[in-house]
């Protein structure tokens, strides 16, 4: 830090110069992100609560009440008005918190967590911190967890089962009702990672475009991750962790003598927590309403399906699975996927490269014209390789 402070203009100019290096969602070329441009309203609302701390209900009861109301709206969205939980930093903290609760609830030396190979890497972080062993289950031809293998793997050391509702790589939903039956039969904790799908599936259900079940409707589901900073269109950081009831959450409760005269219970990993993200989720859900989210999801789905059909027409492109939500996976039959991703990056397209495929996430910042341009660039890139051979 320099001795004498800069004036505001200098600070802002220096910052703007640096931030210009970042990619902009408005280009329509970011196909690698599960986050998007947040709603305009949320940017305004964020500033209303910047100094407030959700970790101190004694000082900020209004903010804490807003977080409770937000969690309640999320609970209703996930078929459980009695759910309790928190707005956290994202899917990673939510998944860690779920397994932390599962571990605290368990007796004996249950340390194994059964989860699909498609699960997000946040579970590896959770396993590391909580000293758990991950039992990765292979996927079926539809890229879902193989429930036969789940049953084979269950034993007296099983702590929890994890199902994914909207896999990171392909947006596929595991058979949650079936996992729920298995979890209840074996008295094992079931967590659903709907970090992405939580703000997609309820609206697909409304439109009759998804009917498989994924939420608290399945009685074995104990907790769900749902991230407003993904398809909820809220600013980063806004994750959500919801538990079936408050008794599950209270198992990680901690009171401290000197804060709120010992009457408060912390039920999150972090102490000091920003109120702005929770206030933002409240504002986004209130202002869009169910119909607003439905329109956004419908638009993304229509774009994703059009892209799927367009990609189908390209020779040498193999689509892994018909999309359940606005995520598409494809691989190139004649060229290395990595080379294709690099060439498309030279043309400004940001894509994600998975071991088995290239992923396109069709977020609200990408429209039909952007996707047409993408397909045309992909076609040209593939042709350029062909001419080379
Ligand atoms: N669970 C699932 C199913 C996820 O896909 C993710 C993140 C998480 C949990 C973890 O969430 P947080 O990152 O909020 O902790 N999936 C995205 C991905 O890996 C994260 C992301 C978002 C990466 C935007 C890049 C990006 O630009 O694709």
XYZ file of C-alpha atoms and ligand atoms in Angstrom:
417
model
C 0.000 0.000 0.000
C 1.314 3.447 -0.848
C 1.700 6.059 1.915
C -0.769 8.600 0.558
C -4.212 7.538 -0.673
C -5.347 8.077 -4.268
C -8.388 10.150 -5.042
C -11.638 8.370 -5.982
C -11.275 9.091 -9.705
C -7.802 7.511 -9.811
C -8.975 4.439 -7.884
C -11.949 3.934 -10.174
C -9.912 4.417 -13.343
C -7.290 1.918 -12.209
C -9.978 -0.606 -11.305
C -11.909 -0.198 -14.532
C -8.728 -0.753 -16.539
C -8.060 -4.048 -14.757
C -11.662 -5.242 -14.842
C -11.868 -4.669 -18.605
C -9.696 -7.782 -18.958
C -12.615 -9.934 -17.774
C -14.968 -11.665 -20.171
C -18.440 -10.102 -20.429
C -21.654 -12.136 -20.363
C -23.136 -9.578 -22.770
C -20.868 -10.940 -25.545
C -23.074 -14.051 -25.560
C -19.888 -16.083 -25.964
C -19.594 -17.406 -22.411
C -20.849 -20.968 -22.738
C -18.665 -22.246 -19.891
C -20.425 -20.695 -16.926
C -23.298 -21.715 -14.705
C -23.496 -18.105 -13.518
C -24.960 -15.233 -15.500
C -25.606 -11.506 -15.510
C -27.634 -10.951 -12.338
C -30.989 -9.174 -12.428
C -30.646 -5.359 -12.406
C -32.760 -5.150 -9.249
C -30.350 -7.379 -7.322
C -27.470 -4.986 -8.044
C -29.430 -2.143 -6.424
C -30.616 -4.259 -3.521
C -27.094 -5.516 -2.772
C -26.039 -2.061 -1.587
C -28.944 -1.824 0.897
C -27.388 -4.377 3.217
C -23.613 -4.296 2.648
C -22.786 -3.464 6.282
C -25.123 -6.046 7.778
C -24.014 -9.336 9.324
C -26.267 -12.406 9.292
C -24.012 -13.870 11.954
C -25.366 -11.421 14.523
C -29.119 -11.654 14.901
C -28.861 -9.517 18.012
C -27.793 -6.532 15.892
C -29.493 -7.384 12.590
C -32.830 -9.102 13.307
C -34.381 -7.667 10.133
C -31.741 -9.202 7.899
C -31.939 -12.542 9.689
C -35.723 -12.516 9.311
C -35.285 -11.870 5.586
C -32.924 -14.834 5.329
C -35.555 -17.009 7.061
C -38.244 -15.828 4.667
C -35.927 -16.519 1.729
C -35.202 -20.037 2.955
C -38.922 -20.564 3.387
C -39.566 -19.521 -0.253
C -36.824 -21.904 -1.379
C -38.405 -24.634 0.761
C -41.761 -24.133 -0.952
C -40.002 -24.278 -4.327
C -38.561 -27.642 -3.253
C -41.885 -29.044 -1.941
C -41.212 -28.450 1.746
C -42.529 -25.308 3.461
C -40.990 -26.533 6.753
C -37.436 -26.697 5.430
C -34.771 -24.844 7.360
C -31.369 -23.763 6.168
C -29.230 -20.881 5.036
C -28.069 -18.744 2.177
C -24.379 -19.623 1.940
C -21.470 -18.836 -0.362
C -22.309 -21.412 -3.017
C -22.734 -25.071 -3.839
C -19.412 -26.024 -2.310
C -20.249 -24.679 1.148
C -23.753 -26.141 0.853
C -22.449 -29.626 0.037
C -19.837 -29.468 2.818
C -22.519 -28.393 5.302
C -24.827 -31.258 4.270
C -22.137 -33.889 4.815
C -21.075 -32.201 8.058
C -24.643 -32.591 9.357
C -24.763 -36.201 8.118
C -21.527 -36.962 9.950
C -22.684 -35.323 13.199
C -25.942 -37.305 13.041
C -24.256 -40.627 12.507
C -23.232 -43.079 15.117
C -20.200 -45.324 15.127
C -17.631 -45.246 12.382
C -19.794 -44.635 9.333
C -17.496 -42.758 6.993
C -18.387 -43.809 3.436
C -20.322 -41.555 1.094
C -21.913 -43.122 -1.967
C -22.188 -40.730 -4.910
C -22.263 -40.795 -8.718
C -19.086 -40.413 -10.755
C -20.698 -37.266 -12.127
C -20.736 -35.529 -8.715
C -19.100 -32.109 -8.460
C -15.558 -31.849 -7.072
C -16.875 -30.023 -4.007
C -17.580 -33.456 -2.513
C -13.859 -34.192 -2.688
C -13.251 -31.032 -0.655
C -15.932 -32.119 1.825
C -14.426 -35.601 2.120
C -10.998 -34.113 2.713
C -12.148 -31.781 5.457
C -14.536 -34.217 7.149
C -12.302 -37.285 6.704
C -14.850 -39.215 4.692
C -14.314 -41.818 2.002
C -16.009 -41.291 -1.349
C -17.444 -44.393 -2.995
C -17.899 -43.296 -6.608
C -20.595 -45.207 -8.467
C -20.383 -45.684 -12.249
C -23.063 -44.165 -14.439
C -25.659 -45.895 -16.584
C -25.931 -45.336 -20.359
C -28.094 -42.322 -19.510
C -25.264 -40.861 -17.353
C -27.245 -41.394 -14.130
C -26.068 -43.118 -10.959
C -26.430 -46.900 -11.265
C -28.808 -47.761 -8.409
C -27.941 -51.456 -8.589
C -24.338 -50.499 -7.810
C -25.533 -48.212 -5.027
C -27.241 -51.163 -3.325
C -24.155 -53.337 -3.857
C -21.908 -50.704 -2.278
C -24.067 -49.964 0.787
C -22.741 -51.450 4.016
C -22.533 -50.753 7.765
C -19.919 -48.043 7.085
C -22.173 -46.045 4.724
C -22.770 -42.557 6.095
C -24.700 -40.983 3.236
C -25.853 -41.225 -0.348
C -25.613 -38.233 -2.666
C -27.802 -37.807 -5.745
C -27.270 -35.036 -8.282
C -30.186 -33.114 -9.783
C -28.488 -31.394 -12.676
C -25.010 -32.826 -13.096
C -22.195 -30.366 -13.693
C -21.152 -32.016 -16.936
C -24.488 -32.822 -18.575
C -27.362 -31.511 -16.464
C -28.610 -35.057 -15.896
C -30.833 -35.881 -12.900
C -30.194 -39.018 -10.853
C -33.250 -41.153 -9.936
C -33.863 -39.380 -6.625
C -37.149 -41.190 -5.706
C -35.356 -44.516 -6.096
C -32.366 -43.300 -4.057
C -34.863 -42.109 -1.449
C -36.345 -45.612 -1.125
C -32.876 -47.108 -0.808
C -31.859 -44.517 1.810
C -35.000 -45.152 3.881
C -34.617 -48.947 3.625
C -31.072 -48.724 4.947
C -31.575 -45.786 7.308
C -28.930 -43.749 5.542
C -28.772 -39.966 5.009
C -29.650 -38.764 1.477
C -28.407 -35.422 0.150
C -29.421 -34.011 -3.240
C -27.088 -31.633 -5.045
C -29.466 -29.435 -7.038
C -27.011 -26.527 -7.137
C -27.857 -25.997 -10.802
C -31.149 -27.880 -11.154
C -32.840 -26.297 -8.143
C -33.741 -23.186 -10.111
C -34.561 -25.140 -13.288
C -36.452 -28.335 -12.466
C -39.402 -26.824 -10.539
C -40.170 -24.614 -13.557
C -39.726 -27.467 -16.038
C -42.179 -29.393 -13.846
C -44.653 -26.490 -14.045
C -44.481 -26.686 -17.845
C -44.770 -30.472 -17.941
C -41.201 -30.766 -19.256
C -39.857 -32.793 -16.326
C -41.649 -35.371 -14.211
C -39.002 -37.463 -12.486
C -39.079 -35.930 -8.978
C -35.946 -34.626 -7.323
C -36.830 -32.730 -4.154
C -38.235 -33.118 -0.605
C -41.314 -34.798 -2.085
C -39.221 -37.972 -1.816
C -39.383 -38.707 1.914
C -35.792 -39.976 2.206
C -34.264 -36.678 1.063
C -32.736 -34.981 4.108
C -31.039 -31.992 2.487
C -30.794 -30.150 -0.824
C -28.236 -27.751 -2.297
C -29.820 -25.053 -4.478
C -27.769 -22.128 -5.781
C -29.391 -18.757 -6.481
C -26.133 -17.538 -8.063
C -26.592 -20.073 -10.846
C -30.030 -20.139 -12.534
C -31.527 -17.997 -9.736
C -29.920 -14.966 -11.449
C -28.530 -13.520 -8.224
C -25.058 -12.013 -7.783
C -22.206 -14.228 -6.576
C -21.987 -15.422 -3.782
C -25.411 -16.927 -3.196
C -25.742 -20.624 -2.510
C -28.491 -22.371 -0.606
C -28.542 -25.326 1.775
C -31.911 -26.622 2.925
C -32.682 -29.352 5.458
C -35.928 -31.274 5.808
C -36.467 -29.810 9.276
C -34.724 -27.656 11.848
C -33.637 -30.619 14.008
C -31.128 -31.596 11.324
C -29.631 -28.128 11.157
C -29.489 -27.683 14.919
C -27.058 -30.597 15.206
C -24.299 -28.221 14.060
C -25.609 -25.403 16.301
C -23.071 -23.507 18.337
C -23.702 -20.720 20.821
C -21.040 -18.310 21.971
C -21.264 -16.527 25.323
C -20.203 -13.099 24.175
C -22.366 -12.763 21.035
C -26.038 -11.947 21.633
C -25.497 -12.852 25.321
C -25.186 -16.519 24.387
C -28.748 -16.742 23.134
C -27.861 -17.106 19.442
C -27.082 -20.383 17.751
C -24.714 -20.425 14.801
C -25.796 -23.096 12.338
C -23.399 -22.250 9.521
C -19.744 -22.926 8.934
C -18.928 -19.217 8.878
C -19.513 -16.704 11.659
C -19.675 -13.291 10.038
C -21.887 -13.625 6.968
C -22.997 -11.000 4.463
C -26.705 -10.177 4.468
C -26.730 -8.798 0.912
C -26.853 -12.178 -0.863
C -29.836 -13.344 1.217
C -31.624 -10.025 0.724
C -30.919 -10.352 -2.995
C -32.388 -13.833 -3.268
C -35.495 -12.560 -1.509
C -35.722 -9.636 -3.966
C -35.125 -11.780 -7.066
C -37.754 -14.353 -6.081
C -40.300 -11.694 -5.108
C -39.791 -9.652 -8.263
C -39.704 -12.496 -10.794
C -42.238 -14.768 -9.149
C -42.737 -18.287 -10.382
C -43.918 -17.093 -13.783
C -40.835 -14.899 -14.263
C -38.467 -17.797 -13.613
C -40.611 -20.033 -15.811
C -40.202 -17.624 -18.729
C -36.416 -17.491 -18.233
C -36.111 -21.273 -17.993
C -38.390 -21.762 -21.024
C -36.238 -19.407 -23.055
C -33.006 -21.172 -22.064
C -34.584 -24.567 -22.766
C -35.841 -23.496 -26.202
C -32.373 -22.191 -27.069
C -30.729 -25.356 -25.750
C -33.065 -27.614 -27.742
C -32.484 -25.597 -30.919
C -28.737 -25.888 -30.387
C -29.138 -29.621 -29.791
C -30.982 -30.011 -33.112
C -28.425 -27.859 -34.959
C -25.505 -29.853 -33.539
C -27.247 -33.083 -34.483
C -27.040 -32.018 -38.122
C -23.255 -31.572 -38.016
C -21.357 -34.591 -39.157
C -18.523 -35.672 -36.842
C -20.353 -34.316 -33.802
C -21.640 -36.819 -31.286
C -24.221 -35.693 -28.735
C -23.956 -37.567 -25.474
C -27.555 -37.373 -24.282
C -30.793 -35.509 -25.006
C -30.718 -32.512 -22.641
C -32.866 -32.585 -19.504
C -32.043 -28.968 -18.824
C -30.080 -26.171 -20.487
C -26.758 -28.020 -20.595
C -25.488 -29.834 -23.686
C -22.588 -32.256 -24.004
C -21.008 -33.244 -27.295
C -17.755 -34.701 -28.552
C -16.072 -34.610 -31.917
C -15.560 -37.974 -33.552
C -12.578 -37.137 -35.765
C -10.695 -34.460 -33.824
C -9.524 -34.163 -30.246
C -12.132 -32.226 -28.218
C -9.376 -30.160 -26.595
C -8.117 -28.902 -29.954
C -11.629 -27.883 -30.949
C -12.119 -26.034 -27.650
C -8.796 -24.191 -28.206
C -9.712 -23.167 -31.769
C -13.115 -21.938 -30.637
C -11.477 -19.974 -27.818
C -9.382 -18.188 -30.467
C -12.750 -17.096 -31.901
C -13.877 -15.881 -28.477
C -16.025 -18.844 -27.383
C -15.544 -20.020 -23.789
C -16.397 -23.714 -23.375
C -15.712 -26.345 -20.715
C -13.718 -29.437 -21.550
C -14.643 -32.613 -19.681
C -12.753 -35.939 -20.056
C -15.604 -37.319 -22.150
C -16.992 -34.248 -23.896
C -17.332 -30.525 -24.464
C -19.970 -28.803 -22.328
C -22.188 -25.918 -23.383
C -24.263 -24.214 -20.694
C -27.049 -22.205 -22.303
C -27.566 -19.422 -19.767
C -29.906 -16.425 -20.069
C -27.030 -14.272 -21.393
C -26.867 -16.390 -24.571
C -29.553 -15.963 -27.232
C -30.531 -17.811 -30.404
C -28.319 -15.608 -32.660
C -25.269 -16.231 -30.472
C -25.878 -19.959 -30.716
C -26.310 -19.849 -34.501
C -22.962 -18.032 -34.711
C -21.440 -20.657 -32.407
C -22.639 -23.565 -34.569
C -21.317 -21.866 -37.684
C -17.897 -21.309 -36.045
C -17.827 -24.906 -34.839
C -18.635 -26.106 -38.327
C -15.813 -24.017 -39.783
C -13.345 -25.241 -37.165
C -14.254 -28.856 -37.844
C -13.906 -28.277 -41.601
C -10.502 -26.668 -41.133
C -9.271 -29.849 -39.454
C -10.737 -31.924 -42.255
C -8.895 -29.864 -44.901
C -5.690 -30.406 -42.963
C -5.904 -34.199 -42.955
N -22.715 -28.714 -7.400
C -22.854 -28.688 -8.734
C -23.765 -29.675 -9.405
C -22.139 -27.747 -9.482
O -22.236 -27.760 -10.816
C -21.308 -26.819 -8.807
C -20.530 -25.766 -9.553
C -21.216 -26.906 -7.411
C -21.940 -27.865 -6.730
C -20.335 -25.975 -6.623
O -20.867 -24.708 -6.635
P -19.988 -23.422 -6.303
O -18.980 -23.283 -7.410
O -21.007 -22.349 -6.256
O -19.332 -23.652 -4.995
N -20.516 -25.846 -10.902
C -19.942 -24.887 -11.806
C -18.996 -25.650 -12.726
O -18.091 -26.326 -12.239
C -19.202 -23.746 -11.158
C -18.799 -22.691 -12.137
C -19.593 -21.568 -12.353
C -17.579 -22.782 -12.830
C -19.208 -20.583 -13.226
C -17.176 -21.782 -13.720
C -17.988 -20.679 -13.909
O -17.587 -19.649 -14.761
O -19.200 -25.595 -13.917
